[in-house]
PDB file of C-alpha atoms in Angstrom:
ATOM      1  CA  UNK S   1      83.845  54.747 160.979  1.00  0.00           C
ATOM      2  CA  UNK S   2      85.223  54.765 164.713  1.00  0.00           C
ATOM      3  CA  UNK S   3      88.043  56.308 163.185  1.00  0.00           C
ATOM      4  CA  UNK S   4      85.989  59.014 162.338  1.00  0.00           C
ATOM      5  CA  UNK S   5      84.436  58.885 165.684  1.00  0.00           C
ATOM      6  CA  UNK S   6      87.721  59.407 167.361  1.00  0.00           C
ATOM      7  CA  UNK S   7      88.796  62.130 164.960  1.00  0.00           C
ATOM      8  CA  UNK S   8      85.814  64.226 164.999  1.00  0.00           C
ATOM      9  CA  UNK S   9      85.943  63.944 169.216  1.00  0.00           C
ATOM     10  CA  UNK S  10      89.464  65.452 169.430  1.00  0.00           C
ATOM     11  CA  UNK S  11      88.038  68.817 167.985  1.00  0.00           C
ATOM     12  CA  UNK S  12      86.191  69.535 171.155  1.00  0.00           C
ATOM     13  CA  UNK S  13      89.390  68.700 173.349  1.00  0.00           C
ATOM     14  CA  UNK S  14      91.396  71.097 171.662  1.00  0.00           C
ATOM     15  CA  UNK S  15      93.941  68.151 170.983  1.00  0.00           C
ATOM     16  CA  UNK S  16      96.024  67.572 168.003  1.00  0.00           C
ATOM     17  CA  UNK S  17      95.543  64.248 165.980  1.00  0.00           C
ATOM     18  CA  UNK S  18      98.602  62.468 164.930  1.00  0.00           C
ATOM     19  CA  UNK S  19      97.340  59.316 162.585  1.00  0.00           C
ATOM     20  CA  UNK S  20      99.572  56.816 161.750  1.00  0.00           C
ATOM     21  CA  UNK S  21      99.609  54.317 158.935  1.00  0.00           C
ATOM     22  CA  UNK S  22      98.755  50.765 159.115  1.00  0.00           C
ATOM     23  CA  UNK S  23     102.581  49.761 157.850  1.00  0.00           C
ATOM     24  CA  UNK S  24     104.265  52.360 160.298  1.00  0.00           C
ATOM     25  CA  UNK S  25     107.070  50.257 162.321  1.00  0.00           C
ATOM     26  CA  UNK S  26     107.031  49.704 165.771  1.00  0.00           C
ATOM     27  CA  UNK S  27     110.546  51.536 165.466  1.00  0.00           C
ATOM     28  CA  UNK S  28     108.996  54.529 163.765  1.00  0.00           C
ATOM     29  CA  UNK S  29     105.716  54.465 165.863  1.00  0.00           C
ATOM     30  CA  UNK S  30     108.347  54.348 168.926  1.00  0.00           C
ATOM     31  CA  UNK S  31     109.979  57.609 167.768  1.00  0.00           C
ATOM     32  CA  UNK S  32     106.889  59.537 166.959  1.00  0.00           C
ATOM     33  CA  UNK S  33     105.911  58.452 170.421  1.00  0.00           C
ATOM     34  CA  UNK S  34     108.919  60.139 171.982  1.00  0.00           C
ATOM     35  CA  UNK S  35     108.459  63.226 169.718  1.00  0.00           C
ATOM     36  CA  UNK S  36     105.212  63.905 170.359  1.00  0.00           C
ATOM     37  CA  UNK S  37     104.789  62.376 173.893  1.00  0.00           C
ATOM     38  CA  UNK S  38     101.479  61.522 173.128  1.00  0.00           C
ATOM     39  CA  UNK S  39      98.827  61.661 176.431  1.00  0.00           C
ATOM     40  CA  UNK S  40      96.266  59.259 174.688  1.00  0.00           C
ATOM     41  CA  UNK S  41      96.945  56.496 172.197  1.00  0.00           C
ATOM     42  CA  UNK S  42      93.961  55.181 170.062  1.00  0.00           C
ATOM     43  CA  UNK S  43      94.483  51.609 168.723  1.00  0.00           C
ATOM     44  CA  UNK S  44      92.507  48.952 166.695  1.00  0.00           C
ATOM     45  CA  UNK S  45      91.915  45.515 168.605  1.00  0.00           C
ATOM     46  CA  UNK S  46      94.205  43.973 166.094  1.00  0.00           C
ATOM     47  CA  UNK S  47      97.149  46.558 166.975  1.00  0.00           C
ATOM     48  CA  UNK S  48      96.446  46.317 170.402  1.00  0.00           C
ATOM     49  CA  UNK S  49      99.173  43.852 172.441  1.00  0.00           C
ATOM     50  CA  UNK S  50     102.190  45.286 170.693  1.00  0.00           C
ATOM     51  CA  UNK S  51     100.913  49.050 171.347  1.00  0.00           C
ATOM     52  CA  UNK S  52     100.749  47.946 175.004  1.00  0.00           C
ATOM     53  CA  UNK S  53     104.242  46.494 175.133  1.00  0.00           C
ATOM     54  CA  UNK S  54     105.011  49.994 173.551  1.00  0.00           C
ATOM     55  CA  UNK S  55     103.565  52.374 175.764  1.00  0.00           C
ATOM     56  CA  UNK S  56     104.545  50.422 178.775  1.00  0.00           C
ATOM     57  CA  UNK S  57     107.731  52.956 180.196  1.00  0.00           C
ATOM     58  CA  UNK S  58     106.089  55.514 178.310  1.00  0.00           C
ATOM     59  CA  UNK S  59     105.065  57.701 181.400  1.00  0.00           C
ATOM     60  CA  UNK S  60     103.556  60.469 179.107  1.00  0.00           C
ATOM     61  CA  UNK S  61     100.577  58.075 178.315  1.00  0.00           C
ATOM     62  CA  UNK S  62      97.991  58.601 180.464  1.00  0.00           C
ATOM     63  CA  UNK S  63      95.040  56.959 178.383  1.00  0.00           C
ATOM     64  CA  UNK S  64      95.121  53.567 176.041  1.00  0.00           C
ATOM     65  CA  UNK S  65      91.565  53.772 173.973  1.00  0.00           C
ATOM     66  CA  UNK S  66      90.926  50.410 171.859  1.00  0.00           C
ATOM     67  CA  UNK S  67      88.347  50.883 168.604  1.00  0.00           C
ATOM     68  CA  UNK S  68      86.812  48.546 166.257  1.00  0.00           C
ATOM     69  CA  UNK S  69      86.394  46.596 169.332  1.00  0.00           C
ATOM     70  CA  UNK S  70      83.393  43.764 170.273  1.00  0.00           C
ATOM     71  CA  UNK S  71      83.814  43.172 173.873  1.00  0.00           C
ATOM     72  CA  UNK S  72      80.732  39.976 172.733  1.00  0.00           C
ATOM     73  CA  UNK S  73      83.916  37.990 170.574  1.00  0.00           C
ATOM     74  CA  UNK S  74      85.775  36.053 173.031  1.00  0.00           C
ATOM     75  CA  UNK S  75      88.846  36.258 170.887  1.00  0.00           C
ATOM     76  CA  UNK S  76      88.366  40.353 170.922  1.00  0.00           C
ATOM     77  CA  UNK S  77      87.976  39.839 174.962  1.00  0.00           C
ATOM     78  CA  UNK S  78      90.671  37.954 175.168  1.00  0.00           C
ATOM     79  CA  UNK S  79      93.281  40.279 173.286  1.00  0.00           C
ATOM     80  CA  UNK S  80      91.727  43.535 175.555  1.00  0.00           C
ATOM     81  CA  UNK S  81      92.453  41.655 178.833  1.00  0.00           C
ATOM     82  CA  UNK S  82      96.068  40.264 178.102  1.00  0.00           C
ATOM     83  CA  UNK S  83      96.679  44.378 177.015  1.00  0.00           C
ATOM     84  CA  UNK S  84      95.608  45.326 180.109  1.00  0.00           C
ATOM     85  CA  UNK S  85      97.360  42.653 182.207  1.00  0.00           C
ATOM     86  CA  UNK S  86     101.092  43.819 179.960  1.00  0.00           C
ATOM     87  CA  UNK S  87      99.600  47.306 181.206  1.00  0.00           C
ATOM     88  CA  UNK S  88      99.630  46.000 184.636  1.00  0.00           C
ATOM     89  CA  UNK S  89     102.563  43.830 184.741  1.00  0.00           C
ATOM     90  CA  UNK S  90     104.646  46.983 183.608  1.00  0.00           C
ATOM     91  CA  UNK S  91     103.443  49.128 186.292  1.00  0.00           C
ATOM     92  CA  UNK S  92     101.881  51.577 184.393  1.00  0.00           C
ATOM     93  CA  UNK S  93      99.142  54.372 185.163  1.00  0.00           C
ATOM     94  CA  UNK S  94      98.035  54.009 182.022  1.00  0.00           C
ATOM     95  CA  UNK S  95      94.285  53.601 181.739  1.00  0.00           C
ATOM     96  CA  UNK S  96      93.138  50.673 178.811  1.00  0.00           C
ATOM     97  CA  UNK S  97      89.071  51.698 177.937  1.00  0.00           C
ATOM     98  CA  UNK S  98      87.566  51.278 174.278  1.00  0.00           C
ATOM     99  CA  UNK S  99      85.411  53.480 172.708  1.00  0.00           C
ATOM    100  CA  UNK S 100      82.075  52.204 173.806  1.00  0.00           C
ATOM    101  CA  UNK S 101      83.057  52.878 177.540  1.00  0.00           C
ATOM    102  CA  UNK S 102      83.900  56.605 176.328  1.00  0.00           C
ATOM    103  CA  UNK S 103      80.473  57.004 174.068  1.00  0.00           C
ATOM    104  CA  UNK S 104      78.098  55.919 177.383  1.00  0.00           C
ATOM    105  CA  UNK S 105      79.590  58.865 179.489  1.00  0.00           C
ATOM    106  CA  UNK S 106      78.104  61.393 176.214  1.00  0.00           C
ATOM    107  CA  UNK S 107      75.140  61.530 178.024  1.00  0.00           C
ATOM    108  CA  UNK S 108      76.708  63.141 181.069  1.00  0.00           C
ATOM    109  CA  UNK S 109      74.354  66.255 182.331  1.00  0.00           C
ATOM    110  CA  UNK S 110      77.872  68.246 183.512  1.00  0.00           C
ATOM    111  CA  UNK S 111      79.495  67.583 180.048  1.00  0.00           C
ATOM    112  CA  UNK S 112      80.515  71.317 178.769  1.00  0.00           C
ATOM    113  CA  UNK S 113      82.320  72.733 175.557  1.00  0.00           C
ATOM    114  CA  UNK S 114      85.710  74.137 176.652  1.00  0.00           C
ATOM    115  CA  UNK S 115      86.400  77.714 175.651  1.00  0.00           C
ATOM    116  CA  UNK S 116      87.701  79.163 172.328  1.00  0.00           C
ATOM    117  CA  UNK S 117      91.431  78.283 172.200  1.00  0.00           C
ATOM    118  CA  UNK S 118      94.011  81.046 173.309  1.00  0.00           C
ATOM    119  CA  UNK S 119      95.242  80.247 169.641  1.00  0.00           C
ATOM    120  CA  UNK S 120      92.674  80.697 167.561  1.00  0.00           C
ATOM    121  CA  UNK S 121      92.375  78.840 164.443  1.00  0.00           C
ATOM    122  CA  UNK S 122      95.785  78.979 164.372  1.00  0.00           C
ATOM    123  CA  UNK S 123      96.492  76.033 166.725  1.00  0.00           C
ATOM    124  CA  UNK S 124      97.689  73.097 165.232  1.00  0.00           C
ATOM    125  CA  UNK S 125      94.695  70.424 164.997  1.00  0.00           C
ATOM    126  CA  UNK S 126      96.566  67.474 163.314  1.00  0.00           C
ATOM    127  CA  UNK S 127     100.228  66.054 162.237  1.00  0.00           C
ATOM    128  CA  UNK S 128     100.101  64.714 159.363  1.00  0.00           C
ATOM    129  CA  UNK S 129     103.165  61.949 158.463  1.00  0.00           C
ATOM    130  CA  UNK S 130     104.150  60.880 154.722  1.00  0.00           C
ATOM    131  CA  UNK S 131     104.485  57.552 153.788  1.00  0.00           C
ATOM    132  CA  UNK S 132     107.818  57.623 153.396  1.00  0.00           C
ATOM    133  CA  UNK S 133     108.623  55.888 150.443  1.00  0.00           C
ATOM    134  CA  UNK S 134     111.244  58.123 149.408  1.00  0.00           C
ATOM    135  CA  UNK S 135     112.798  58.300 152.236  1.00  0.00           C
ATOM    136  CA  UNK S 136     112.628  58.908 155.819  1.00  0.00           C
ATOM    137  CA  UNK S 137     109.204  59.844 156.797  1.00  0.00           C
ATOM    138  CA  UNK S 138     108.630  63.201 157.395  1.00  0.00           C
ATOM    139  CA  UNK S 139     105.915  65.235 159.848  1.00  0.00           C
ATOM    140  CA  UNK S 140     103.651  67.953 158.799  1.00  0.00           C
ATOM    141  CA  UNK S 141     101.416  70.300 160.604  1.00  0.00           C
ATOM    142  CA  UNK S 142      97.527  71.200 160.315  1.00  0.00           C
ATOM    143  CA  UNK S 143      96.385  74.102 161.713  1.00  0.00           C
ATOM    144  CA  UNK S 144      92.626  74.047 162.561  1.00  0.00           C
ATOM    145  CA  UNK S 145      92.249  77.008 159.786  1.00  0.00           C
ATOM    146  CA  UNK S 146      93.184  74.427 157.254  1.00  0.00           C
ATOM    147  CA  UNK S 147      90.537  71.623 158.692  1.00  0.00           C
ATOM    148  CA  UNK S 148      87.999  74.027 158.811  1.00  0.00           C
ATOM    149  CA  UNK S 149      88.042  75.075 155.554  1.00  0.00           C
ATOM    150  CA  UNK S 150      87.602  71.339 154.537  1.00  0.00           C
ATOM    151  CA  UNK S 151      84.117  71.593 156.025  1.00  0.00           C
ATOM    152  CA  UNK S 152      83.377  74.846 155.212  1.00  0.00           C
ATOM    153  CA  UNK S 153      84.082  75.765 151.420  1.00  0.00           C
ATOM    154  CA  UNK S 154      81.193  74.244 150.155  1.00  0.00           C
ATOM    155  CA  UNK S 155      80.214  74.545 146.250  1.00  0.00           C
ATOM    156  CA  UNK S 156      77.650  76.339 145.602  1.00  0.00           C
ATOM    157  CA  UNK S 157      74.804  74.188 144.096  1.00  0.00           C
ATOM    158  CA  UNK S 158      76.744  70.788 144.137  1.00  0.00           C
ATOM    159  CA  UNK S 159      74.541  68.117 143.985  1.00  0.00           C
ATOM    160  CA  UNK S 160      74.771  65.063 147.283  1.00  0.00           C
ATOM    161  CA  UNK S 161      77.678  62.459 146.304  1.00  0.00           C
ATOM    162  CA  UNK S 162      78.334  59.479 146.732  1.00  0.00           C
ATOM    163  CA  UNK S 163      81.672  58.488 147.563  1.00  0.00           C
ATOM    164  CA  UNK S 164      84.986  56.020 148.808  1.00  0.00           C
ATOM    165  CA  UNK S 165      86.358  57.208 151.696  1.00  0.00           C
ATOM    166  CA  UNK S 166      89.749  54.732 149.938  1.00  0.00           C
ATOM    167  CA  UNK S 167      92.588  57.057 151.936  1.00  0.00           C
ATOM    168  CA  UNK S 168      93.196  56.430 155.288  1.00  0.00           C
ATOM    169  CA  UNK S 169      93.055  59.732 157.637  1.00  0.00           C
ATOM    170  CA  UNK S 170      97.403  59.282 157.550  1.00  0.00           C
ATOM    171  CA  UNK S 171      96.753  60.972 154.112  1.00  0.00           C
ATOM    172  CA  UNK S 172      94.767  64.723 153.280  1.00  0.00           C
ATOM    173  CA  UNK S 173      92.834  62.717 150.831  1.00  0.00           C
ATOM    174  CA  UNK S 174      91.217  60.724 153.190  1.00  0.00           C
ATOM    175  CA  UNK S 175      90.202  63.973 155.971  1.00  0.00           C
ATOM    176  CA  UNK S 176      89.460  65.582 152.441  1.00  0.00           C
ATOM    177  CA  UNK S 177      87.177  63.582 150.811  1.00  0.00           C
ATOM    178  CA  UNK S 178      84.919  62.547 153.850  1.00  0.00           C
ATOM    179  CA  UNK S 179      84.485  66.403 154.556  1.00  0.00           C
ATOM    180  CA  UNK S 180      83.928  66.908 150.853  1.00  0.00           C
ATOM    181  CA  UNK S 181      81.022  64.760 150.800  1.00  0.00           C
ATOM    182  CA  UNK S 182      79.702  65.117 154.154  1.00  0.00           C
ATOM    183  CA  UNK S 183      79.508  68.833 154.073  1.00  0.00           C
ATOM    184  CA  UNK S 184      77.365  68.674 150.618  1.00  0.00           C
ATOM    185  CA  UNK S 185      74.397  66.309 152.234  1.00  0.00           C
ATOM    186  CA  UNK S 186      76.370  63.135 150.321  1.00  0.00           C
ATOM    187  CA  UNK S 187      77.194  59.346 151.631  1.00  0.00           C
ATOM    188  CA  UNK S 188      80.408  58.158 152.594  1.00  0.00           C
ATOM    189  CA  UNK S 189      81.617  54.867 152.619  1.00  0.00           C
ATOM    190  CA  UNK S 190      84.806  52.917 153.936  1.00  0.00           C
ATOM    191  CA  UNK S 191      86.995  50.436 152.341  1.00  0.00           C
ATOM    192  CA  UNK S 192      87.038  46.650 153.804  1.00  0.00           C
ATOM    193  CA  UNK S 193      90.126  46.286 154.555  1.00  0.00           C
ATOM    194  CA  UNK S 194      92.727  49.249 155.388  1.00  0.00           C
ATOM    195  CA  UNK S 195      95.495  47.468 152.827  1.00  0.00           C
ATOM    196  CA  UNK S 196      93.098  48.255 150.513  1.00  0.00           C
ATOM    197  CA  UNK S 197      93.060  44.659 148.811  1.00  0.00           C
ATOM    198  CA  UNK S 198      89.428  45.239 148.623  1.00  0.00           C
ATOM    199  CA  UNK S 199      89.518  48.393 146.973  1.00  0.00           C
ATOM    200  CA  UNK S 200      88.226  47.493 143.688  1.00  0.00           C
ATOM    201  CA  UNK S 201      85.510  45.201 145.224  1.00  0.00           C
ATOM    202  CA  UNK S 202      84.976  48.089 147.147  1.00  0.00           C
ATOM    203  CA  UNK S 203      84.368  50.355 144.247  1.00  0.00           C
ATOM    204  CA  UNK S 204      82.092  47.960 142.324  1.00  0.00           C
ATOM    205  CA  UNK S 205      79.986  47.325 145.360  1.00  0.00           C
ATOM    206  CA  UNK S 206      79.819  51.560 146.417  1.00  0.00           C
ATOM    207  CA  UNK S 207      78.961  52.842 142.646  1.00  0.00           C
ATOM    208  CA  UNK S 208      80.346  56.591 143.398  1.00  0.00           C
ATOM    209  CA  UNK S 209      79.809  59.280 141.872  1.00  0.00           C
ATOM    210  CA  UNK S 210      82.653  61.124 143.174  1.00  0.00           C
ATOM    211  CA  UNK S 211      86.371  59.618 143.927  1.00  0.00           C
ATOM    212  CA  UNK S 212      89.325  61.023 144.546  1.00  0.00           C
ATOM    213  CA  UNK S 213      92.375  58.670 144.037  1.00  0.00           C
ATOM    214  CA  UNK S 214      95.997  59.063 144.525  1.00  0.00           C
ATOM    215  CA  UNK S 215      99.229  58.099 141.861  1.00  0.00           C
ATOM    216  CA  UNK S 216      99.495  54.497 143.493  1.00  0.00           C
ATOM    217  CA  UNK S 217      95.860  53.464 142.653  1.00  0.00           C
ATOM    218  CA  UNK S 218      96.428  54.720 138.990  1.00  0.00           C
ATOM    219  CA  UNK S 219      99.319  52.761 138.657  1.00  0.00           C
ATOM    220  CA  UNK S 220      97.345  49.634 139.921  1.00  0.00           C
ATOM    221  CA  UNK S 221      94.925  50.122 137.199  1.00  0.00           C
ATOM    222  CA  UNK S 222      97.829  50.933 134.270  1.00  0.00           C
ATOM    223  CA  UNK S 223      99.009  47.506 135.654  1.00  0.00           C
ATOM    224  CA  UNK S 224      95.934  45.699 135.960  1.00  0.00           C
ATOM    225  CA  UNK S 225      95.476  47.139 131.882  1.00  0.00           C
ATOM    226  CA  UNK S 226      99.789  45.886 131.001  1.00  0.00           C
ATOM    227  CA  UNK S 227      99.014  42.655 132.346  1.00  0.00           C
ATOM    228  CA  UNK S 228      95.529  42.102 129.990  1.00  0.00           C
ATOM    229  CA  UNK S 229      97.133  43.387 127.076  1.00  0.00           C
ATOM    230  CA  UNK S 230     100.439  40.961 128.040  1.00  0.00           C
ATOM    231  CA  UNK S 231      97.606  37.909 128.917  1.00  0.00           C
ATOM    232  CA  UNK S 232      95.493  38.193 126.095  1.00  0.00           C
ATOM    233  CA  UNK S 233      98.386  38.554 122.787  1.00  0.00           C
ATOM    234  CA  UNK S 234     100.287  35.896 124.322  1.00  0.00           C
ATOM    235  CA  UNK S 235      97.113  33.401 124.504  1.00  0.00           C
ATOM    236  CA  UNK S 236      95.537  34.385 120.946  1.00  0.00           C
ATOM    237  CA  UNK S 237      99.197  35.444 119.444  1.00  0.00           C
ATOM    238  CA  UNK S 238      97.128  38.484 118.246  1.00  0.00           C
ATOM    239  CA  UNK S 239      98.113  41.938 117.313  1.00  0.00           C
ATOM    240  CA  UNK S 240      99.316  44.035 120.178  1.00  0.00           C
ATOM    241  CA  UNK S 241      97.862  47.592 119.401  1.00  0.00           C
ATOM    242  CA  UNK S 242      94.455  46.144 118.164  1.00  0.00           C
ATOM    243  CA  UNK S 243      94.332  44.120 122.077  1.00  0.00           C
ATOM    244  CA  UNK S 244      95.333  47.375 123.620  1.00  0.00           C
ATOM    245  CA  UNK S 245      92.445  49.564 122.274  1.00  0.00           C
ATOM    246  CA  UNK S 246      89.741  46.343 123.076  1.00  0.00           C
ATOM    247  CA  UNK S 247      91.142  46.240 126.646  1.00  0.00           C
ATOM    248  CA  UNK S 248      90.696  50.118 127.625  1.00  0.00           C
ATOM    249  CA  UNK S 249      86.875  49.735 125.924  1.00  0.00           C
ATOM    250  CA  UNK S 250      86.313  46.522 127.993  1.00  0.00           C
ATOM    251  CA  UNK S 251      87.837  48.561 131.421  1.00  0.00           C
ATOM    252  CA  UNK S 252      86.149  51.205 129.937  1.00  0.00           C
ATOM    253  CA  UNK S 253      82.774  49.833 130.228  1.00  0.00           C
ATOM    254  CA  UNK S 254      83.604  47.211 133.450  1.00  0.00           C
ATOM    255  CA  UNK S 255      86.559  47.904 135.622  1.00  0.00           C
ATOM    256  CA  UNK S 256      84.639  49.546 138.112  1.00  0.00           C
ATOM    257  CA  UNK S 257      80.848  48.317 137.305  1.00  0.00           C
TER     258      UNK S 257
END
């Protein structure tokens, strides 16, 4: 949700959103760094020591903003004030706040919106990175035409959905579907975890009525469906096309209830 947060703020700074996957490698996260030359860095609580030792030398970064952050859990505490003393110790500029610290000052009286941009909605809003599993991973860019029309091609009559935001924003799926159901009155929810372990907990707990998956989580549920039919005619030596056809009813009727 504070990813959200973060993502929907950038809109009204004219700045371009470059999210990053949770597996991205310090090496790779080190050369997007240098390629964009980013001038704020937005990082979990859990990611947040070994982005510090990253930025530090990195004289381009002027802001380090820490989400999904409890200032209350002394573990949380702890992590935010050995960031900021690897921030200090490297003699950096850089200034460590989280998101709460930025959401008090949105009650500022001199707060203003900042004028159309000199490109239009041509600018480039967001770069998008694949995952890279066939290779090196490769950079794509979003112009704010394209975001907008997320949030503005609504269906005509569609009905409010439910849905599993289950993509994180690294992907178009996951920008896609929250605008999909947000813009038609729906509810969104978020997966557990971001490895998405949970997902088909998740799924059971949500109940959509609308999801949008991608080929990997299909091919978790063709293996989840080999390794029933495998289980079950090994255990009751019984025949394999007759266990096949009783598995895809039982999924059928359970796998996600």
């Amino acid at each position: 949700v504070e990813f959200t947060v973060l993502d929907f703020a950038t809109a009204y700074v004219h700045a371009i959103t470059v999210p990053m996957q949770t597996a991205t490698s310090h090496i790779d996260i080190d050369e997007v760094f240098d390629s964009i030359k980013p001038a704020t860095v937005a990082v979990t609580v859990s990611d947040l020591v070994s982005i510090a030792q990253q930025v530090v030398g990195k004289t381009f970064v002027r802001n380090l903003v820490v989400f999904e952050y409890d200032e209350r859990d002394d573990n949380e505490r702890e992590t935010f004030l050995a960031a900021k003393d690897i921030l200090h110790q490297g003699e950096t500029n850089i200034a460590l706040t989280s998101l709460q610290d930025l959401e008090s000052l949105a009650g500022a009286p001199d707060w203003e919106y900042l004028e159309a941009h000199s490109a239009g909605i041509e600018r480039t809003a967001s770069i998008v990175h694949s995952s890279g599993s066939t290779g090196k991973a490769k950079a794509a860019m979003v112009s704010e035409k394209a975001v907008q029309y997320y949030w503005t091609s609504v269906v005509e009559g569609a009905p409010p959905s439910i849905s599993l935001c289950l993509a994180p924003f690294s992907h178009l799926l996951g920008k896609g579907m929250l605008a999909s159901v947000l813009k038609h009155g729906g509810t969104a929810y978020f997966t557990l975890s971001p490895d998405m372990s949970t997902l088909f907990e998740d799924i059971r707990i949500v109940r959509p009525t609308f999801l949008g998956f991608f080929p990997r989580i299909i091919e978790l549920i063709y293996q989840h469906y080999q390794n029933e039919v495998a289980r079950c005619t090994a255990e009751n030596n019984s025949d394999e096309e007759a266990v096949q056809e009783r598995i895809k009813r039982e999924m059928g009727r359970s796998y996600f209830c």
